Short mmCIF file of C-alpha atoms and ligand atoms in Angstrom, two decimals:
data_model
loop_
_atom_site.label_atom_id
_atom_site.label_comp_id
_atom_site.label_asym_id
_atom_site.label_seq_id
_atom_site.Cartn_x
_atom_site.Cartn_y
_atom_site.Cartn_z
CA MET A 1 -59.25 -77.96 -77.60
CA GLU A 2 -55.81 -77.38 -74.79
CA TYR A 3 -56.21 -73.87 -73.28
CA ARG A 4 -52.76 -71.78 -71.67
CA SER A 5 -51.58 -68.30 -69.95
CA THR A 6 -50.84 -65.91 -72.06
CA ARG A 7 -47.75 -65.19 -69.35
CA GLY A 8 -46.66 -69.37 -70.28
CA SER A 9 -47.56 -72.07 -67.31
CA GLY A 10 -51.29 -73.72 -66.97
CA GLN A 11 -49.90 -75.21 -70.37
CA GLY A 12 -53.32 -78.24 -71.61
CA LEU A 13 -55.95 -76.86 -69.36
CA ASP A 14 -59.25 -77.66 -69.98
CA ALA A 15 -62.25 -75.28 -70.81
CA ALA A 16 -63.36 -76.45 -67.44
CA GLU A 17 -60.72 -75.56 -65.68
CA ALA A 18 -59.83 -72.56 -67.37
CA ILE A 19 -63.12 -70.85 -66.84
CA LEU A 20 -63.28 -72.12 -63.26
CA THR A 21 -59.12 -70.64 -62.16
CA GLY A 22 -60.50 -67.88 -64.31
CA LEU A 23 -56.93 -65.87 -63.96
CA ALA A 24 -53.93 -67.83 -64.72
CA PRO A 25 -51.59 -68.53 -61.45
CA ASP A 26 -49.24 -66.35 -63.05
CA GLY A 27 -50.98 -62.99 -63.99
CA GLY A 28 -52.25 -64.05 -67.47
CA LEU A 29 -54.61 -65.15 -69.31
CA PHE A 30 -56.30 -68.51 -70.51
CA VAL A 31 -56.27 -68.32 -74.28
CA PRO A 32 -56.78 -71.65 -76.41
CA LYS A 33 -53.11 -72.64 -77.95
CA LYS A 34 -55.28 -73.52 -81.89
CA CYS A 35 -58.37 -71.28 -82.60
CA PRO A 36 -60.91 -73.92 -83.91
CA LYS A 37 -62.57 -73.59 -87.07
CA ILE A 38 -66.33 -74.38 -87.94
CA ASP A 39 -68.65 -74.57 -91.37
CA LEU A 40 -70.32 -70.95 -91.23
CA GLU A 41 -72.07 -71.92 -94.13
CA ALA A 42 -73.14 -74.54 -92.73
CA LEU A 43 -75.35 -73.12 -89.98
CA LEU A 44 -77.25 -70.11 -92.18
CA GLY A 45 -80.46 -71.03 -91.36
CA LYS A 46 -80.07 -71.55 -88.19
CA ASP A 47 -81.55 -69.45 -85.01
CA TYR A 48 -79.63 -67.61 -82.34
CA VAL A 49 -79.18 -70.92 -79.55
CA GLU A 50 -78.54 -73.11 -82.94
CA VAL A 51 -75.65 -71.23 -83.47
CA ALA A 52 -75.05 -70.95 -80.80
CA LEU A 53 -74.57 -74.34 -79.29
CA ALA A 54 -71.67 -74.75 -82.51
CA VAL A 55 -69.56 -72.13 -81.37
CA LEU A 56 -69.65 -73.52 -77.98
CA GLN A 57 -68.81 -76.74 -78.88
CA ALA A 58 -65.99 -75.77 -81.07
CA PHE A 59 -64.57 -74.08 -77.80
CA LEU A 60 -65.82 -75.71 -74.96
CA PRO A 61 -65.76 -79.70 -76.38
CA ASP A 62 -65.26 -81.04 -72.57
CA TYR A 63 -69.05 -79.48 -71.79
CA SER A 64 -71.64 -82.44 -72.96
CA LYS A 65 -73.57 -81.37 -76.40
CA THR A 66 -76.92 -81.68 -73.70
CA PHE A 67 -75.69 -78.96 -71.38
CA LEU A 68 -74.82 -76.56 -73.26
CA LYS A 69 -78.05 -76.81 -75.53
CA GLU A 70 -80.24 -76.29 -71.91
CA ALA A 71 -77.67 -73.58 -71.00
CA LEU A 72 -77.95 -71.73 -74.15
CA GLN A 73 -81.99 -72.20 -74.29
CA SER A 74 -82.43 -70.94 -71.15
CA SER A 75 -80.17 -67.96 -70.74
CA TYR A 76 -80.84 -66.59 -74.43
CA GLY A 77 -84.33 -67.70 -74.56
CA ALA A 78 -86.87 -66.50 -72.97
CA HIS A 79 -84.89 -64.25 -71.03
CA PHE A 80 -84.18 -61.78 -74.48
CA GLU A 81 -87.97 -61.60 -75.07
CA GLY A 82 -86.91 -63.61 -78.76
CA LYS A 83 -84.40 -60.76 -79.23
CA ALA A 84 -80.92 -62.99 -78.92
CA GLY A 85 -78.74 -61.00 -82.10
CA TYR A 86 -81.92 -58.57 -83.05
CA LEU A 87 -79.96 -56.70 -85.68
CA THR A 88 -81.88 -53.35 -87.40
CA ALA A 89 -80.75 -51.90 -90.59
CA LEU A 90 -80.11 -48.22 -89.67
CA SER A 91 -79.77 -47.59 -93.98
CA SER A 92 -78.41 -49.99 -96.69
CA GLN A 93 -74.42 -50.41 -95.18
CA LEU A 94 -74.92 -49.21 -91.11
CA TYR A 95 -76.36 -51.56 -88.86
CA SER A 96 -77.05 -51.79 -85.20
CA LEU A 97 -76.09 -55.14 -83.15
CA GLU A 98 -79.36 -54.11 -79.51
CA LEU A 99 -77.19 -55.98 -77.21
CA TRP A 100 -79.47 -54.83 -74.53
CA HIS A 101 -82.66 -56.72 -74.80
CA GLY A 102 -81.62 -58.81 -71.57
CA PRO A 103 -82.92 -58.62 -68.57
CA THR A 104 -81.08 -56.05 -67.28
CA ALA A 105 -80.88 -54.13 -70.55
CA ALA A 106 -76.57 -54.29 -70.67
CA PHE A 107 -74.63 -56.08 -73.25
CA LYS A 108 -72.85 -58.11 -70.79
CA ASP A 109 -76.36 -59.62 -70.05
CA TYR A 110 -74.79 -62.12 -72.65
CA ALA A 111 -72.02 -63.14 -70.51
CA LEU A 112 -73.24 -63.52 -67.45
CA GLN A 113 -76.58 -65.53 -67.98
CA LEU A 114 -74.19 -68.42 -69.66
CA MET A 115 -71.62 -67.91 -67.41
CA PRO A 116 -72.51 -69.04 -64.05
CA LYS A 117 -74.04 -72.32 -65.47
CA LEU A 118 -70.42 -72.64 -66.91
CA LEU A 119 -68.68 -72.39 -63.71
CA VAL A 120 -71.45 -75.05 -61.90
CA GLU A 121 -71.17 -76.86 -64.78
CA ALA A 122 -67.29 -76.76 -64.37
CA ARG A 123 -67.33 -77.15 -60.50
CA ARG A 124 -69.45 -80.23 -61.20
CA MET A 125 -67.07 -82.51 -63.26
CA LEU A 126 -64.17 -81.37 -61.51
CA GLY A 127 -65.72 -82.75 -58.15
CA ARG A 128 -65.46 -79.60 -56.35
CA GLN A 129 -68.05 -79.23 -53.21
CA ASP A 130 -66.87 -76.75 -51.29
CA THR A 131 -69.26 -72.87 -51.88
CA THR A 132 -67.82 -70.52 -54.96
CA LEU A 133 -68.55 -66.55 -53.68
CA ILE A 134 -68.41 -64.35 -56.20
CA LEU A 135 -67.34 -61.01 -54.92
CA VAL A 136 -68.18 -58.26 -57.75
CA ALA A 137 -66.94 -54.52 -57.40
CA THR A 138 -69.38 -52.48 -60.32
CA SER A 139 -69.59 -49.03 -61.72
CA GLY A 140 -73.21 -50.11 -62.68
CA ASP A 141 -73.79 -52.36 -65.81
CA THR A 142 -71.54 -55.51 -64.05
CA GLY A 143 -73.22 -55.66 -60.31
CA LYS A 144 -76.99 -55.75 -62.06
CA ALA A 145 -76.16 -58.58 -64.81
CA ALA A 146 -73.89 -60.74 -62.57
CA LEU A 147 -76.22 -61.00 -59.65
CA GLU A 148 -78.97 -62.05 -62.46
CA GLY A 149 -76.81 -64.38 -63.62
CA PHE A 150 -76.07 -66.06 -59.62
CA LYS A 151 -78.89 -65.98 -59.03
CA ASP A 152 -80.34 -69.14 -57.18
CA MET A 153 -77.46 -71.20 -58.56
CA PRO A 154 -75.85 -73.90 -56.72
CA GLY A 155 -72.73 -74.36 -55.15
CA THR A 156 -72.48 -70.43 -55.58
CA ALA A 157 -73.02 -67.00 -53.79
CA ILE A 158 -73.15 -63.67 -55.12
CA ALA A 159 -71.85 -59.95 -53.18
CA VAL A 160 -71.67 -56.81 -55.05
CA PHE A 161 -69.89 -53.54 -53.93
CA TYR A 162 -71.49 -50.05 -56.21
CA PRO A 163 -70.14 -47.49 -55.03
CA ASN A 164 -72.23 -44.56 -53.14
CA GLN A 165 -71.08 -42.43 -55.30
CA GLY A 166 -71.20 -42.77 -58.87
CA VAL A 167 -73.71 -45.07 -60.16
CA SER A 168 -77.39 -43.48 -60.91
CA GLU A 169 -80.28 -43.81 -59.11
CA ILE A 170 -81.86 -46.78 -61.86
CA GLN A 171 -78.65 -48.72 -61.65
CA LYS A 172 -79.18 -48.27 -57.96
CA LEU A 173 -83.03 -49.98 -57.24
CA GLN A 174 -81.88 -52.79 -59.72
CA MET A 175 -79.79 -53.55 -57.29
CA THR A 176 -80.50 -53.32 -54.32
CA THR A 177 -83.95 -55.10 -54.89
CA GLN A 178 -81.97 -57.91 -56.89
CA GLU A 179 -84.30 -61.00 -55.62
CA GLY A 180 -82.37 -65.15 -54.56
CA GLU A 181 -81.29 -67.08 -51.79
CA ASN A 182 -77.61 -66.74 -52.71
CA VAL A 183 -76.77 -62.62 -53.30
CA ALA A 184 -75.70 -59.89 -51.67
CA VAL A 185 -75.51 -56.05 -52.43
CA PHE A 186 -74.14 -53.58 -50.00
CA ALA A 187 -73.25 -49.79 -51.03
CA ILE A 188 -69.59 -48.49 -50.63
CA GLU A 189 -68.94 -45.13 -48.73
CA GLY A 190 -66.21 -43.43 -51.94
CA ASN A 191 -66.14 -43.89 -55.60
CA PHE A 192 -65.87 -46.60 -58.48
CA ASP A 193 -62.35 -47.37 -57.30
CA ASP A 194 -62.98 -47.80 -53.45
CA ALA A 195 -65.01 -50.23 -53.77
CA GLN A 196 -62.32 -51.80 -56.15
CA ARG A 197 -59.83 -51.43 -53.87
CA GLY A 198 -61.62 -52.91 -51.20
CA VAL A 199 -62.67 -56.15 -53.64
CA LYS A 200 -58.93 -56.43 -54.45
CA LYS A 201 -57.82 -56.40 -51.13
CA ALA A 202 -60.34 -58.72 -50.08
CA PHE A 203 -59.08 -61.59 -52.71
CA GLY A 204 -55.75 -60.61 -52.27
CA ASP A 205 -56.25 -61.38 -48.05
CA ARG A 206 -54.50 -65.34 -47.24
CA GLU A 207 -56.06 -64.60 -43.89
CA LEU A 208 -59.30 -64.33 -45.20
CA ALA A 209 -58.73 -66.60 -47.49
CA ASP A 210 -58.02 -69.51 -44.87
CA THR A 211 -61.45 -68.41 -42.17
CA LEU A 212 -63.56 -69.04 -45.06
CA GLU A 213 -61.97 -71.92 -46.65
CA ARG A 214 -62.36 -73.88 -43.10
CA ARG A 215 -66.13 -72.62 -43.24
CA GLY A 216 -66.45 -74.45 -47.65
CA VAL A 217 -65.81 -71.28 -49.44
CA ARG A 218 -64.09 -70.26 -52.02
CA LEU A 219 -63.79 -66.84 -53.58
CA SER A 220 -63.50 -65.82 -56.96
CA SER A 221 -63.99 -63.31 -59.38
CA ALA A 222 -66.75 -62.86 -62.17
CA ASN A 223 -64.22 -60.66 -63.77
CA SER A 224 -64.25 -60.26 -67.83
CA ILE A 225 -60.79 -61.65 -67.98
CA ASN A 226 -62.14 -65.05 -67.82
CA TRP A 227 -62.79 -66.88 -70.33
CA GLY A 228 -66.46 -68.29 -69.64
CA ARG A 229 -67.14 -64.24 -70.15
CA LEU A 230 -65.43 -64.02 -73.54
CA VAL A 231 -66.50 -67.06 -75.64
CA PRO A 232 -70.52 -66.00 -75.27
CA GLN A 233 -69.47 -63.04 -76.95
CA VAL A 234 -68.27 -65.01 -80.12
CA VAL A 235 -71.33 -65.64 -81.32
CA TYR A 236 -73.43 -62.71 -81.89
CA TYR A 237 -70.47 -61.81 -84.02
CA VAL A 238 -71.53 -64.89 -86.15
CA THR A 239 -74.76 -64.18 -85.70
CA SER A 240 -75.08 -60.47 -87.26
CA TYR A 241 -73.32 -62.17 -90.47
CA LEU A 242 -75.11 -64.87 -90.78
CA GLN A 243 -78.43 -62.26 -90.91
CA LEU A 244 -77.37 -59.97 -93.96
CA CYS A 245 -75.81 -63.34 -95.70
CA ARG A 246 -79.83 -64.33 -95.56
CA LYS A 247 -80.94 -60.50 -95.80
CA GLY A 248 -79.14 -60.52 -99.72
CA VAL A 249 -76.99 -57.36 -98.53
CA LEU A 250 -72.97 -59.72 -98.03
CA ARG A 251 -72.66 -63.37 -100.43
CA PHE A 252 -71.68 -65.74 -98.28
CA GLY A 253 -67.87 -65.47 -97.97
CA GLU A 254 -68.05 -61.03 -98.27
CA LEU A 255 -66.25 -59.21 -96.27
CA LEU A 256 -68.27 -57.22 -92.56
CA ASP A 257 -66.77 -54.65 -91.10
CA PHE A 258 -67.55 -54.49 -86.86
CA CYS A 259 -67.35 -51.09 -84.51
CA VAL A 260 -67.51 -51.79 -80.87
CA PRO A 261 -67.83 -49.37 -77.86
CA THR A 262 -64.71 -50.37 -75.88
CA GLY A 263 -63.80 -50.32 -72.37
CA ASN A 264 -61.74 -53.67 -70.85
CA PHE A 265 -61.47 -55.26 -74.70
CA GLY A 266 -63.37 -58.41 -74.12
CA ASP A 267 -66.63 -57.57 -76.54
CA ILE A 268 -64.15 -56.50 -79.24
CA MET A 269 -61.51 -59.72 -79.06
CA ALA A 270 -64.27 -61.72 -79.06
CA GLY A 271 -64.74 -60.38 -82.59
CA TRP A 272 -61.12 -60.81 -83.35
CA TYR A 273 -61.76 -64.66 -82.36
CA ALA A 274 -64.87 -64.96 -84.89
CA LYS A 275 -62.42 -64.02 -87.27
CA GLN A 276 -60.00 -66.85 -86.22
CA MET A 277 -63.09 -69.06 -86.04
CA GLY A 278 -62.83 -68.75 -90.28
CA LEU A 279 -65.63 -65.36 -90.28
CA PRO A 280 -65.16 -63.39 -93.32
CA VAL A 281 -64.22 -60.34 -91.25
CA GLY A 282 -63.23 -56.77 -92.51
CA ARG A 283 -61.92 -54.39 -90.05
CA LEU A 284 -63.17 -54.22 -86.03
CA VAL A 285 -63.27 -51.07 -86.13
CA CYS A 286 -62.23 -49.84 -81.84
CA ALA A 287 -64.17 -47.45 -80.32
CA SER A 288 -62.53 -45.21 -76.84
CA ASN A 289 -64.16 -42.51 -75.19
CA GLN A 290 -61.62 -38.96 -74.17
CA ASN A 291 -59.59 -42.38 -72.26
CA ASN A 292 -58.83 -43.06 -75.70
CA VAL A 293 -55.39 -45.46 -74.70
CA LEU A 294 -56.49 -47.79 -76.83
CA THR A 295 -56.45 -45.48 -79.69
CA GLU A 296 -52.47 -44.23 -79.40
CA PHE A 297 -51.91 -47.51 -78.83
CA PHE A 298 -53.45 -49.07 -82.04
CA LYS A 299 -51.84 -46.02 -84.15
CA THR A 300 -48.92 -46.14 -82.34
CA GLY A 301 -48.13 -49.36 -80.76
CA HIS A 302 -47.60 -47.65 -77.64
CA TYR A 303 -49.83 -48.78 -74.83
CA ASN A 304 -49.29 -45.65 -72.34
CA ALA A 305 -52.48 -45.32 -69.45
CA ASN A 306 -49.97 -42.68 -67.47
CA ARG A 307 -52.96 -39.29 -68.65
CA PRO A 308 -55.79 -38.16 -66.66
CA PHE A 309 -58.22 -40.60 -65.85
CA TYR A 310 -62.43 -38.95 -67.37
CA LYS A 311 -64.79 -39.71 -65.98
CA THR A 312 -67.69 -38.98 -69.49
CA SER A 313 -71.55 -40.00 -69.95
CA SER A 314 -70.30 -43.49 -70.98
CA PRO A 315 -69.05 -44.66 -67.75
CA SER A 316 -68.57 -47.96 -68.76
CA MET A 317 -65.89 -47.48 -71.51
CA ASP A 318 -63.62 -45.04 -69.00
CA ILE A 319 -61.55 -47.71 -68.49
CA LEU A 320 -57.08 -47.06 -68.92
CA VAL A 321 -56.20 -50.41 -68.42
CA SER A 322 -57.91 -52.66 -70.70
CA SER A 323 -57.07 -56.16 -69.35
CA ASN A 324 -57.90 -58.42 -72.54
CA LEU A 325 -55.61 -56.91 -74.41
CA GLU A 326 -53.09 -58.97 -72.79
CA ARG A 327 -55.03 -62.05 -75.30
CA LEU A 328 -54.63 -60.18 -78.66
CA LEU A 329 -51.17 -59.34 -77.15
CA PHE A 330 -50.16 -62.98 -76.63
CA HIS A 331 -51.66 -64.13 -80.65
CA ALA A 332 -50.07 -61.20 -82.54
CA SER A 333 -47.06 -61.66 -81.01
CA GLY A 334 -47.58 -65.73 -80.30
CA ASP A 335 -44.88 -64.22 -77.84
CA ASP A 336 -45.32 -65.27 -74.19
CA GLU A 337 -41.95 -63.98 -72.84
CA ALA A 338 -42.52 -60.55 -74.47
CA VAL A 339 -45.87 -60.76 -73.32
CA ARG A 340 -45.05 -60.93 -69.85
CA GLY A 341 -42.30 -58.23 -69.95
CA TRP A 342 -44.61 -55.52 -71.85
CA MET A 343 -47.35 -56.66 -68.34
CA LYS A 344 -44.30 -56.15 -66.14
CA GLU A 345 -43.59 -52.57 -67.93
CA LEU A 346 -47.19 -51.60 -67.31
CA ALA A 347 -47.43 -52.42 -63.92
CA GLU A 348 -44.58 -51.20 -62.70
CA LYS A 349 -44.08 -48.16 -65.21
CA GLY A 350 -47.94 -47.77 -66.46
CA GLN A 351 -47.01 -48.42 -70.06
CA TYR A 352 -44.58 -49.92 -72.75
CA GLU A 353 -44.60 -50.84 -76.68
CA VAL A 354 -45.47 -53.39 -78.46
CA GLY A 355 -42.14 -53.82 -81.59
CA LYS A 356 -43.10 -52.93 -85.47
CA GLU A 357 -43.99 -56.45 -86.45
CA VAL A 358 -46.23 -57.30 -83.88
CA LEU A 359 -48.16 -53.67 -84.03
CA ALA A 360 -48.13 -54.50 -88.49
CA ASN A 361 -49.61 -57.57 -87.50
CA ILE A 362 -52.14 -55.86 -84.87
CA GLN A 363 -52.94 -53.14 -87.63
CA GLY A 364 -54.26 -55.36 -90.34
CA THR A 365 -57.51 -56.07 -88.57
CA PHE A 366 -57.37 -53.73 -86.03
CA SER A 367 -58.43 -49.74 -86.31
CA ALA A 368 -59.15 -46.97 -84.11
CA GLY A 369 -61.32 -43.65 -82.84
CA TYR A 370 -62.97 -41.98 -80.22
CA ALA A 371 -65.12 -39.40 -78.86
CA ASP A 372 -64.67 -36.57 -76.95
CA GLU A 373 -66.97 -36.14 -74.21
CA GLU A 374 -69.04 -33.15 -75.83
CA THR A 375 -69.75 -34.79 -79.38
CA VAL A 376 -71.19 -37.41 -77.56
CA GLY A 377 -75.16 -35.48 -76.86
CA GLU A 378 -74.03 -34.43 -80.16
CA GLU A 379 -73.69 -37.76 -82.31
CA ILE A 380 -77.19 -39.10 -80.28
CA ARG A 381 -79.22 -35.60 -82.24
CA ARG A 382 -77.42 -36.21 -85.12
CA VAL A 383 -78.01 -39.96 -85.16
CA TYR A 384 -81.43 -39.53 -84.01
CA GLU A 385 -81.89 -36.67 -86.67
CA ALA A 386 -79.97 -38.63 -89.50
CA TYR A 387 -82.37 -42.58 -88.80
CA GLY A 388 -85.13 -41.86 -86.53
CA TYR A 389 -82.34 -43.70 -84.29
CA LEU A 390 -81.80 -43.80 -80.16
CA CYS A 391 -78.64 -44.44 -78.87
CA ASP A 392 -76.84 -44.59 -75.37
CA PRO A 393 -73.94 -43.02 -75.06
CA HIS A 394 -71.76 -46.02 -75.14
CA THR A 395 -73.08 -47.09 -78.95
CA ALA A 396 -73.27 -42.84 -80.19
CA VAL A 397 -68.66 -43.10 -78.83
CA ALA A 398 -69.07 -45.96 -81.58
CA PHE A 399 -71.60 -44.62 -83.98
CA ARG A 400 -68.97 -40.65 -84.13
CA VAL A 401 -65.71 -42.55 -84.58
CA LEU A 402 -67.24 -44.29 -88.01
CA HIS A 403 -69.36 -40.79 -88.75
CA GLU A 404 -65.72 -39.03 -88.12
CA GLY A 405 -63.62 -41.71 -91.20
CA GLY A 406 -66.08 -41.19 -93.73
CA ALA A 407 -67.62 -43.18 -96.17
CA LEU A 408 -68.36 -46.77 -95.18
CA PRO A 409 -66.26 -49.30 -97.52
CA ARG A 410 -69.13 -52.11 -96.55
CA PRO A 411 -71.14 -52.98 -94.79
CA THR A 412 -70.18 -52.81 -90.98
CA VAL A 413 -72.50 -53.80 -87.70
CA VAL A 414 -71.76 -51.42 -84.64
CA LEU A 415 -72.05 -53.33 -81.98
CA SER A 416 -75.27 -51.27 -79.45
CA THR A 417 -73.79 -51.75 -75.45
CA ALA A 418 -76.70 -50.09 -74.12
CA SER A 419 -80.59 -49.18 -73.65
CA PRO A 420 -80.64 -45.61 -74.14
CA TYR A 421 -83.70 -45.99 -71.82
CA LYS A 422 -80.53 -46.30 -69.27
CA PHE A 423 -78.97 -43.55 -70.07
CA CYS A 424 -82.42 -41.31 -70.22
CA GLU A 425 -80.52 -37.71 -68.65
CA LYS A 426 -77.68 -37.53 -71.18
CA VAL A 427 -80.78 -39.07 -74.10
CA LEU A 428 -83.51 -36.91 -73.34
CA GLU A 429 -80.40 -33.69 -72.45
CA ALA A 430 -78.94 -34.38 -76.31
CA LEU A 431 -82.48 -34.64 -77.70
CA GLY A 432 -82.62 -31.12 -76.01
CA GLN A 433 -85.79 -31.83 -73.32
CA GLN A 434 -86.26 -30.24 -69.56
CA VAL A 435 -84.76 -33.04 -67.48
CA PRO A 436 -86.70 -34.38 -64.95
CA ALA A 437 -84.98 -35.47 -61.22
CA ASP A 438 -87.13 -38.52 -61.41
CA PRO A 439 -85.36 -41.12 -63.31
CA PHE A 440 -89.35 -42.57 -63.65
CA GLU A 441 -90.04 -40.13 -65.45
CA ALA A 442 -87.40 -38.84 -67.54
CA ILE A 443 -87.84 -42.70 -69.24
CA GLY A 444 -91.80 -41.57 -69.21
CA LEU A 445 -90.48 -38.60 -71.08
CA LEU A 446 -88.19 -40.93 -73.54
CA GLU A 447 -90.53 -42.76 -74.61
CA LYS A 448 -92.76 -40.05 -75.35
CA THR A 449 -89.97 -38.55 -77.37
CA ALA A 450 -88.84 -41.06 -79.26
CA LYS A 451 -92.39 -42.84 -79.49
CA GLY A 452 -90.19 -45.75 -78.11
CA GLN A 453 -90.51 -48.14 -74.93
CA ALA A 454 -88.65 -48.49 -72.92
CA PRO A 455 -87.23 -52.03 -71.24
CA LYS A 456 -90.05 -53.39 -69.31
CA SER A 457 -86.89 -54.29 -66.97
CA LEU A 458 -86.32 -51.10 -66.28
CA THR A 459 -90.00 -49.77 -66.09
CA SER A 460 -90.66 -52.66 -63.37
CA LEU A 461 -88.07 -50.90 -61.19
CA GLN A 462 -91.22 -48.18 -59.51
CA GLY A 463 -91.95 -49.34 -56.55
CA LYS A 464 -90.22 -52.08 -55.80
CA ALA A 465 -89.39 -52.54 -52.32
CA PRO A 466 -85.10 -52.01 -51.93
CA ARG A 467 -83.90 -55.14 -49.81
CA PHE A 468 -80.81 -54.30 -49.59
CA THR A 469 -79.79 -51.12 -47.44
CA GLN A 470 -76.24 -51.54 -45.41
CA THR A 471 -73.68 -48.95 -46.43
CA LEU A 472 -69.88 -50.15 -45.61
CA PRO A 473 -66.75 -47.76 -45.63
CA ALA A 474 -64.35 -49.62 -48.62
CA ASP A 475 -62.21 -51.05 -46.35
CA GLU A 476 -64.15 -53.16 -44.43
CA ILE A 477 -65.03 -55.02 -47.67
CA ALA A 478 -63.10 -58.75 -46.44
CA LYS A 479 -65.47 -58.24 -43.79
CA ALA A 480 -68.87 -59.26 -45.40
CA PRO A 481 -67.91 -62.42 -46.50
CA LEU A 482 -66.94 -63.28 -42.98
CA ARG A 483 -70.43 -61.57 -41.92
CA LEU A 484 -72.18 -63.75 -45.21
CA PHE A 485 -71.18 -67.36 -43.76
CA PRO A 486 -70.55 -66.80 -40.17
CA ALA A 487 -68.43 -69.20 -38.42
C1 PLP B 1 -69.14 -53.48 -70.88
C2 PLP B 1 -69.64 -52.77 -71.13
C3 PLP B 1 -69.06 -51.66 -72.39
C4 PLP B 1 -67.53 -52.19 -72.50
O1 PLP B 1 -67.33 -53.38 -72.95
P1 PLP B 1 -65.36 -53.87 -72.88
O2 PLP B 1 -65.85 -55.64 -73.58
O3 PLP B 1 -65.13 -53.49 -71.53
O4 PLP B 1 -64.82 -53.58 -73.86
C5 PLP B 1 -68.92 -50.86 -72.87
N1 PLP B 1 -70.50 -51.05 -73.37
C6 PLP B 1 -71.32 -51.06 -72.26
C7 PLP B 1 -72.64 -50.64 -72.13
C8 PLP B 1 -70.83 -52.20 -71.42
O5 PLP B 1 -71.43 -51.91 -70.19
#
């Protein structure tokens, strides 16, 4: 199984090299040269870890089966409370794939529980002796999921930078109380963009890299463009399909649609790979919030990031440049020269346009829609009243897009990417409740209102003492690694 860059270089790498390298030297993303097929019908009776093993062995054949099996068990067994790939029915046609039963109550746990183990094993296989220091700028969810994934992983350390304006009280507590010997968390003065700019600057800082190298440290990222983050997400598309076959909703071979709340295009791209593996996927519906650059792209072939940026109640989807789309552009065109051209135009002019053939190819699988910010609260309430089902603002965007599309042509799975208890304020407001100022009171009120139970990983934060209380100006982010690894 060989990997290559979407922009032409790095031909013939194996999976471990692609995962350890992250971004290709030419700025492209690693993709498999040829998508493997697997016998999905043979997996019908299998549990989550067994299905995951089959999918991962197909994409990562250079990793040993023993290693993968252990890594999958420790990632998705007890940590997900037996709810890895949990699917619940809203109607006979509509299903919610609850991806937030992991240790940090975010769908990113699927990728970030496994990816650090793939990285550490890649280091071992390739004989790396230095320490890999992961730097993460976060608007909330990624930081915590990455901390939990890299906690005490041998040969690695992680530093997370969150904006002191912009993450919720709960998200802040999740990060500042993080346990582990190899972790550090810093508040950054400013917003997410300031934090991200600071981290990007640290990555581009030659002098910092040289100093760290002398100290035996190499910087890396846990960004969603890493192949090791994308591939774990293919699994739950497959398990959803198999579950619906077992329930008799589908006969093997019948098509299933998926609707995915999308930001950086990693999650929905995993669905595309599942389809290439042979999974009978009908449509992949790309749901955006008010930052609807992808909706326009899928309708017209014109990607235009020159537009206002909206801060919404679904912050993980507030993105104007969806990095993983580059993978789809490459597969749909098969032309790395064209990809280089589009990405150059995007960098220089903030926009590009693909030709008719590429667009038609993409439209063969993808549809797109978006939900305005005003309709999100309304949708949380509608879904609750229609189905007795509580959903968070990200998931509500997906439900809205489906709802506006009219009757479902076939069974459809909505990927539910965050626990509603992580976004209590918005959800309570949508249900017409007064929102208490204290975040734990808000969780309690939502539990009472919806007769549900919040994830323990959230309620157990109450009263926990923060370990990390430092605030840095954004332009001092580069100093943090030097402090963590003094001369
Ligand atoms: C990251 C995230 C998304 C978007 O996923 P992409 O892979 O970036 O498209 C959607 N919802 C939530 C809650 C997320 O954390």
